[in-house]
């Protein structure tokens, strides 16, 4: 009798401990980040945001008492390294899902992601990843690059542009949205000049801008990151170009004026799909309170939202009784108008459409600060899924 009582007592204690989270389980999440590579200037802040979000989620009880264990690694923007990490995460670490980074590696891994049934959140917002028929396990939390480039071209047209040029790095991140941009320019009747390729590590863009100057475009697209964007803007000013620039979401942030100075004033228009760090929106207080007290950028916010959307999917899947890669994917596809507290437009995923939203703000550098000039939402047309 005493032995039976002791066993029952131990079981009761175990149940209490489980309920209180003392014996909480772990949910492993892989992290593929660029800390030292050509996009590290924006990648480091993104990684910091993901780690801060992990701590916040766990401090709030994790996923029904289970703690998220984010396993971060620097792949230095090298596709082979991303592939190695993916195999390690899925075969050795047995992660539930992955927080990834670049376009080239995310697209390369898409088929493996689907085969492994491992949801993959990326910092690449490339439109090709939004069609669940082709990439069923890929997710991201902002308007796609294709959506943003169409908005940018339309904005240029609305400002009276007649001639347009595309500037971008010779890399999947830079190249993949260009077709969408050119088609939009064609539809709007814009005259498109020769493309100009500027490296992510560029320290000079004089030759490309001299070639562009011959065409003399009213507006040009920049599809790089903040440092290469600053190089283009400063060289454009030196050459006396009158061109204005519309810039992808990794090339426009709170640091652009610090790098480009007056060369960015009133001619740099950024596609901004998330709130700037410190913006006056309801969800920002939590982000700032959970940070390390250091200044951050909107890229930190992107990672925060990516982790929060992932966690929301996990909570929904677990509430239904089973949490694995497949049920997480299915739970994410129930997100409808998921409210991020103004950090992003509301997020919706469905089994047929993984575009989180079709909204994006347009900012301009004014008096040394990013200043919002327009908020744009385009129709969610089925023809653009995966494009």
Coordinates of C-alpha atoms in Angstrom, one line a residue:
X1 CA 0.0 0.0 0.0
X2 CA 2.8 2.4 0.9
X3 CA 4.6 1.6 -2.3
X4 CA 1.5 2.3 -4.3
X5 CA 1.0 5.6 -2.5
X6 CA 4.5 6.6 -3.2
X7 CA 4.2 5.9 -6.9
X8 CA 0.9 7.8 -7.0
X9 CA 2.6 10.7 -5.2
X10 CA 5.5 10.8 -7.6
X11 CA 3.1 10.8 -10.5
X12 CA 1.1 13.7 -9.0
X13 CA 4.3 15.7 -8.4
X14 CA 5.3 15.0 -12.0
X15 CA 2.0 16.2 -13.3
X16 CA 2.2 19.4 -11.3
X17 CA 5.7 20.0 -12.5
X18 CA 4.7 19.5 -16.1
X19 CA 1.7 21.9 -15.6
X20 CA 4.0 24.6 -14.1
X21 CA 6.6 24.2 -16.9
X22 CA 9.4 22.9 -14.7
X23 CA 9.8 20.0 -17.0
X24 CA 9.0 21.9 -20.2
X25 CA 10.0 20.4 -23.5
X26 CA 12.1 21.9 -26.2
X27 CA 11.0 23.0 -29.7
X28 CA 14.1 23.3 -31.8
X29 CA 14.2 25.9 -34.5
X30 CA 17.1 26.3 -37.0
X31 CA 18.6 29.7 -37.7
X32 CA 20.4 30.5 -41.0
X33 CA 21.8 34.0 -40.7
X34 CA 24.3 36.2 -42.5
X35 CA 26.6 37.6 -39.8
X36 CA 29.9 38.0 -41.8
X37 CA 28.8 37.8 -45.5
X38 CA 27.9 40.5 -48.1
X39 CA 24.5 41.1 -46.5
X40 CA 25.7 41.1 -42.9
X41 CA 25.1 44.8 -42.5
X42 CA 21.4 44.1 -42.4
X43 CA 21.7 40.5 -41.5
X44 CA 23.2 41.0 -38.1
X45 CA 20.2 43.1 -36.9
X46 CA 17.8 40.6 -38.3
X47 CA 19.5 37.8 -36.3
X48 CA 19.5 39.9 -33.2
X49 CA 15.7 40.4 -33.6
X50 CA 15.1 36.7 -33.9
X51 CA 17.1 35.9 -30.7
X52 CA 15.3 38.6 -28.8
X53 CA 11.9 37.3 -29.9
X54 CA 12.9 33.8 -28.8
X55 CA 13.7 35.0 -25.3
X56 CA 10.4 37.0 -25.2
X57 CA 8.3 34.0 -26.3
X58 CA 9.9 31.7 -23.8
X59 CA 9.6 34.3 -21.0
X60 CA 5.8 34.3 -21.7
X61 CA 5.5 30.6 -21.3
X62 CA 6.8 29.4 -24.7
X63 CA 4.5 27.2 -26.7
X64 CA 2.1 25.9 -24.1
X65 CA 5.0 25.4 -21.7
X66 CA 7.5 24.1 -24.2
X67 CA 10.5 26.4 -24.8
X68 CA 11.8 27.4 -28.2
X69 CA 15.4 26.6 -28.7
X70 CA 16.7 28.7 -31.6
X71 CA 19.9 27.3 -33.0
X72 CA 21.7 30.2 -34.8
X73 CA 24.5 29.8 -37.3
X74 CA 26.3 32.2 -39.7
X75 CA 26.4 30.9 -43.2
X76 CA 28.0 34.1 -44.6
X77 CA 25.6 34.2 -47.5
X78 CA 27.0 31.1 -49.1
X79 CA 24.4 28.7 -50.6
X80 CA 26.5 25.5 -50.0
X81 CA 26.8 26.4 -46.4
X82 CA 23.0 26.9 -46.1
X83 CA 22.5 23.5 -47.6
X84 CA 24.9 21.9 -45.1
X85 CA 23.0 23.7 -42.2
X86 CA 19.7 22.6 -43.5
X87 CA 20.8 18.9 -43.6
X88 CA 22.2 19.2 -40.1
X89 CA 19.1 20.9 -38.7
X90 CA 16.7 18.4 -40.3
X91 CA 18.6 15.2 -39.9
X92 CA 20.7 15.7 -36.7
X93 CA 19.1 18.5 -34.7
X94 CA 15.5 17.4 -35.7
X95 CA 14.2 21.0 -35.8
X96 CA 10.6 21.8 -36.0
X97 CA 11.1 24.6 -38.5
X98 CA 13.8 27.0 -39.7
X99 CA 14.2 30.8 -39.7
X100 CA 16.3 31.4 -42.9
X101 CA 17.8 34.3 -44.8
X102 CA 18.7 34.8 -48.4
X103 CA 16.9 34.4 -51.7
X104 CA 19.5 32.1 -53.4
X105 CA 19.7 29.7 -50.6
X106 CA 16.0 29.7 -49.7
X107 CA 14.9 29.0 -53.3
X108 CA 17.6 26.3 -53.6
X109 CA 16.3 24.6 -50.4
X110 CA 12.6 24.9 -51.3
X111 CA 12.3 21.3 -52.7
X112 CA 14.2 19.9 -49.7
X113 CA 12.1 21.9 -47.3
X114 CA 8.9 20.4 -48.8
X115 CA 10.4 16.9 -48.8
X116 CA 11.4 17.2 -45.1
X117 CA 8.0 18.8 -44.3
X118 CA 9.9 21.5 -42.4
X119 CA 8.3 25.0 -42.4
X120 CA 10.8 27.5 -43.5
X121 CA 10.4 31.2 -42.7
X122 CA 12.8 33.4 -44.7
X123 CA 14.0 36.9 -44.8
X124 CA 13.8 36.5 -48.5
X125 CA 10.4 37.9 -49.6
X126 CA 10.8 36.6 -53.2
X127 CA 7.5 36.1 -54.9
X128 CA 8.4 32.6 -56.2
X129 CA 8.0 31.3 -52.6
X130 CA 4.3 32.2 -52.3
X131 CA 2.7 29.4 -54.3
X132 CA 1.9 26.5 -52.0
X133 CA 1.6 24.2 -55.0
X134 CA 5.3 24.6 -55.7
X135 CA 6.7 25.7 -52.3
X136 CA 4.2 24.4 -49.7
X137 CA 6.4 24.8 -46.7
X138 CA 7.8 28.3 -47.3
X139 CA 6.6 31.4 -45.5
X140 CA 7.6 35.0 -44.9
X141 CA 5.9 37.9 -43.2
X142 CA 6.1 41.0 -45.5
X143 CA 4.9 41.9 -49.0
X144 CA 6.9 40.1 -51.7
X145 CA 9.7 41.7 -53.6
X146 CA 7.5 41.4 -56.7
X147 CA 4.7 43.3 -55.0
X148 CA 7.0 46.0 -53.8
X149 CA 8.7 46.5 -57.2
X150 CA 5.3 46.8 -58.9
X151 CA 4.3 49.4 -56.2
X152 CA 7.6 51.2 -56.8
X153 CA 7.2 51.4 -60.6
X154 CA 3.6 52.5 -60.2
X155 CA 4.7 55.2 -57.8
X156 CA 7.3 56.4 -60.3
X157 CA 4.7 56.6 -63.0
X158 CA 2.3 58.5 -60.7
X159 CA 5.2 61.0 -60.1
X160 CA 5.4 61.7 -63.8
X161 CA 8.2 59.3 -64.8
X162 CA 8.5 58.4 -68.4
X163 CA 11.9 56.7 -68.3
X164 CA 13.0 54.0 -65.9
X165 CA 16.1 51.9 -65.1
X166 CA 16.7 48.9 -62.9
X167 CA 19.9 48.7 -60.8
X168 CA 20.6 45.5 -58.9
X169 CA 23.3 43.0 -57.9
X170 CA 24.0 40.0 -60.1
X171 CA 22.5 37.6 -57.5
X172 CA 19.1 35.9 -57.1
X173 CA 18.0 38.5 -54.5
X174 CA 18.6 41.3 -56.9
X175 CA 17.5 39.5 -60.1
X176 CA 14.3 37.6 -59.2
X177 CA 11.9 40.6 -59.0
X178 CA 13.1 42.4 -62.1
X179 CA 10.8 40.5 -64.5
X180 CA 7.8 41.7 -62.4
X181 CA 9.1 45.2 -62.4
X182 CA 9.7 45.3 -66.2
X183 CA 6.3 43.9 -66.9
X184 CA 4.7 46.5 -64.8
X185 CA 6.8 49.2 -66.5
X186 CA 5.6 47.8 -69.9
X187 CA 2.0 47.8 -68.8
X188 CA 2.3 51.5 -67.7
X189 CA 4.0 52.5 -70.9
X190 CA 7.4 53.4 -69.4
X191 CA 10.5 53.5 -71.5
X192 CA 13.0 51.1 -69.8
X193 CA 16.7 51.7 -70.2
X194 CA 19.6 49.2 -69.9
X195 CA 20.0 47.3 -66.6
X196 CA 22.9 48.3 -64.4
X197 CA 24.6 45.7 -62.2
X198 CA 26.0 46.9 -58.8
X199 CA 27.5 44.5 -56.4
X200 CA 26.3 44.2 -52.8
X201 CA 29.9 44.9 -51.8
X202 CA 30.3 47.9 -54.2
X203 CA 32.5 50.8 -53.1
X204 CA 32.0 52.6 -56.4
X205 CA 29.2 52.8 -59.0
X206 CA 30.5 55.5 -61.2
X207 CA 30.8 53.4 -64.4
X208 CA 27.2 52.1 -64.1
X209 CA 25.8 55.5 -63.4
X210 CA 27.6 57.1 -66.3
X211 CA 26.1 54.5 -68.5
X212 CA 22.7 55.2 -67.0
X213 CA 23.2 59.0 -67.3
X214 CA 23.2 58.6 -71.1
X215 CA 19.6 57.3 -70.9
X216 CA 18.7 59.9 -68.3
X217 CA 15.9 58.1 -66.5
X218 CA 13.4 59.9 -64.3
X219 CA 13.4 57.1 -61.8
X220 CA 15.6 54.0 -61.1
X221 CA 15.0 50.9 -59.0
X222 CA 17.8 49.9 -56.5
X223 CA 17.7 46.3 -55.5
X224 CA 20.7 46.0 -53.1
X225 CA 21.3 46.5 -49.4
X226 CA 21.8 49.8 -47.5
X227 CA 25.6 50.1 -48.0
X228 CA 25.5 49.5 -51.8
X229 CA 22.5 51.8 -52.0
X230 CA 24.4 54.6 -50.3
X231 CA 27.3 54.2 -52.8
X232 CA 24.9 54.6 -55.7
X233 CA 23.2 57.6 -54.2
X234 CA 26.5 59.4 -53.4
X235 CA 28.0 58.7 -56.8
X236 CA 24.7 59.9 -58.5
X237 CA 25.0 63.2 -56.6
X238 CA 28.7 63.5 -57.7
X239 CA 27.7 63.0 -61.3
X240 CA 24.9 65.5 -61.1
X241 CA 22.1 63.0 -62.0
X242 CA 18.6 64.2 -61.6
X243 CA 17.2 60.7 -61.3
X244 CA 15.2 59.7 -58.3
X245 CA 15.4 56.3 -56.8
X246 CA 12.9 53.7 -55.5
X247 CA 14.6 51.2 -53.3
X248 CA 13.9 47.6 -52.2
X249 CA 13.2 46.9 -48.5
X250 CA 16.8 45.8 -47.6
X251 CA 18.3 48.9 -49.1
X252 CA 16.3 51.5 -47.2
X253 CA 16.4 51.8 -43.4
X254 CA 17.3 54.1 -40.5
X255 CA 21.0 53.9 -41.4
X256 CA 20.7 55.1 -45.0
X257 CA 21.2 58.8 -44.2
X258 CA 24.2 57.9 -41.9
X259 CA 25.9 56.3 -44.9
X260 CA 24.7 58.5 -47.8
X261 CA 24.2 61.8 -46.1
X262 CA 22.6 64.7 -48.1
X263 CA 22.9 62.5 -51.3
X264 CA 19.8 60.7 -50.1
X265 CA 17.7 63.7 -49.3
X266 CA 14.3 63.8 -51.1
X267 CA 15.5 61.5 -53.9
X268 CA 15.6 58.2 -52.1
X269 CA 12.2 56.4 -51.8
X270 CA 12.1 53.2 -49.8
X271 CA 9.7 50.3 -50.0
X272 CA 9.0 49.7 -46.3
X273 CA 6.8 46.7 -45.4
X274 CA 7.3 46.8 -41.6
X275 CA 7.3 49.5 -39.0
X276 CA 10.6 51.4 -38.4
X277 CA 12.2 50.5 -35.1
X278 CA 10.7 52.7 -32.4
X279 CA 7.7 53.6 -34.5
X280 CA 4.5 54.8 -32.7
X281 CA 2.5 51.5 -33.1
X282 CA 1.0 49.4 -30.4
X283 CA 3.3 46.4 -30.8
X284 CA 6.5 48.4 -30.7
X285 CA 6.7 48.8 -26.9
X286 CA 7.1 45.0 -26.5
X287 CA 9.8 44.9 -29.1
X288 CA 11.8 47.7 -27.4
X289 CA 11.2 46.4 -23.9
X290 CA 12.6 43.0 -24.9
X291 CA 15.6 44.4 -26.7
X292 CA 19.1 44.9 -25.4
X293 CA 18.9 48.7 -25.1
X294 CA 20.9 49.2 -28.2
X295 CA 19.7 51.0 -31.3
X296 CA 18.2 48.8 -34.0
X297 CA 16.6 49.1 -37.4
X298 CA 13.5 47.9 -39.1
X299 CA 15.3 44.7 -40.0
X300 CA 15.2 43.7 -36.3
X301 CA 11.4 44.2 -36.5
X302 CA 11.2 41.9 -39.5
X303 CA 12.8 39.1 -37.6
X304 CA 10.6 39.7 -34.5
X305 CA 7.4 39.4 -36.6
X306 CA 8.8 36.3 -38.3
X307 CA 9.3 34.6 -35.0
X308 CA 5.9 35.7 -33.6
X309 CA 4.0 34.4 -36.6
X310 CA 5.9 31.1 -36.3
X311 CA 5.0 30.9 -32.6
X312 CA 1.4 31.7 -33.3
X313 CA 1.3 28.8 -35.7
X314 CA 2.9 26.5 -33.2
X315 CA 0.4 27.5 -30.5
X316 CA -2.5 26.7 -32.8
X317 CA -1.1 23.4 -33.9
X318 CA -0.4 22.3 -30.3
X319 CA -3.9 23.4 -29.2
X320 CA -5.2 20.9 -31.7
X321 CA -3.2 18.2 -30.0
X322 CA -0.2 17.6 -32.2
X323 CA 2.8 19.7 -33.2
X324 CA 5.1 18.7 -36.0
X325 CA 6.1 20.2 -39.3
X326 CA 3.0 19.2 -41.2
X327 CA 0.6 20.4 -38.5
X328 CA 2.5 23.6 -38.1
X329 CA 2.2 24.3 -41.8
X330 CA -1.5 23.6 -41.7
X331 CA -1.9 25.9 -38.6
X332 CA 0.0 28.7 -40.3
X333 CA -2.5 28.4 -43.2
X334 CA -5.3 29.3 -40.8
X335 CA -3.8 32.7 -40.0
X336 CA -6.3 35.3 -41.2
X337 CA -5.7 39.0 -40.6
X338 CA -3.2 38.1 -37.9
X339 CA -2.6 41.3 -36.0
X340 CA 1.1 42.2 -35.3
X341 CA 0.2 45.3 -33.4
X342 CA 1.0 47.5 -36.3
X343 CA 4.5 46.1 -36.8
X344 CA 3.4 44.9 -40.2
X345 CA 0.1 44.9 -42.1
X346 CA -2.2 42.1 -40.9
X347 CA -0.9 38.7 -42.1
X348 CA -3.0 36.1 -43.9
X349 CA -1.9 32.7 -45.2
X350 CA -4.1 30.1 -46.9
X351 CA -3.6 26.6 -48.3
X352 CA -3.6 28.3 -51.8
X353 CA -1.8 31.5 -51.2
X354 CA 1.3 32.2 -49.0
X355 CA 1.5 35.9 -49.7
X356 CA 1.2 37.4 -46.2
X357 CA -0.1 40.7 -47.4
X358 CA 0.0 43.0 -50.4
X359 CA 0.6 46.2 -48.5
X360 CA 3.7 48.4 -48.3
X361 CA 4.5 51.9 -47.1
X362 CA 6.7 54.2 -49.2
X363 CA 9.2 56.4 -47.3
X364 CA 11.4 59.2 -48.3
X365 CA 14.5 60.7 -46.6
X366 CA 13.5 64.2 -45.4
X367 CA 15.7 66.3 -43.1
X368 CA 17.9 63.3 -42.5
X369 CA 15.1 61.0 -41.4
X370 CA 12.9 58.3 -43.1
X371 CA 9.5 59.9 -43.5
X372 CA 6.4 58.1 -44.7
X373 CA 4.8 59.6 -47.8
X374 CA 2.3 57.0 -48.8
X375 CA 0.8 53.7 -47.6
X376 CA -0.1 51.4 -50.5
X377 CA -2.3 48.2 -50.7
X378 CA -2.7 46.5 -54.0
X379 CA -5.4 44.0 -54.9
X380 CA -4.6 40.4 -54.0
X381 CA -4.8 39.0 -57.5
X382 CA -4.5 35.3 -57.9
X383 CA -2.4 35.7 -61.1
X384 CA 0.5 37.0 -59.0
X385 CA 0.7 34.0 -56.7
X386 CA 4.3 32.7 -57.0
X387 CA 5.3 35.6 -59.2

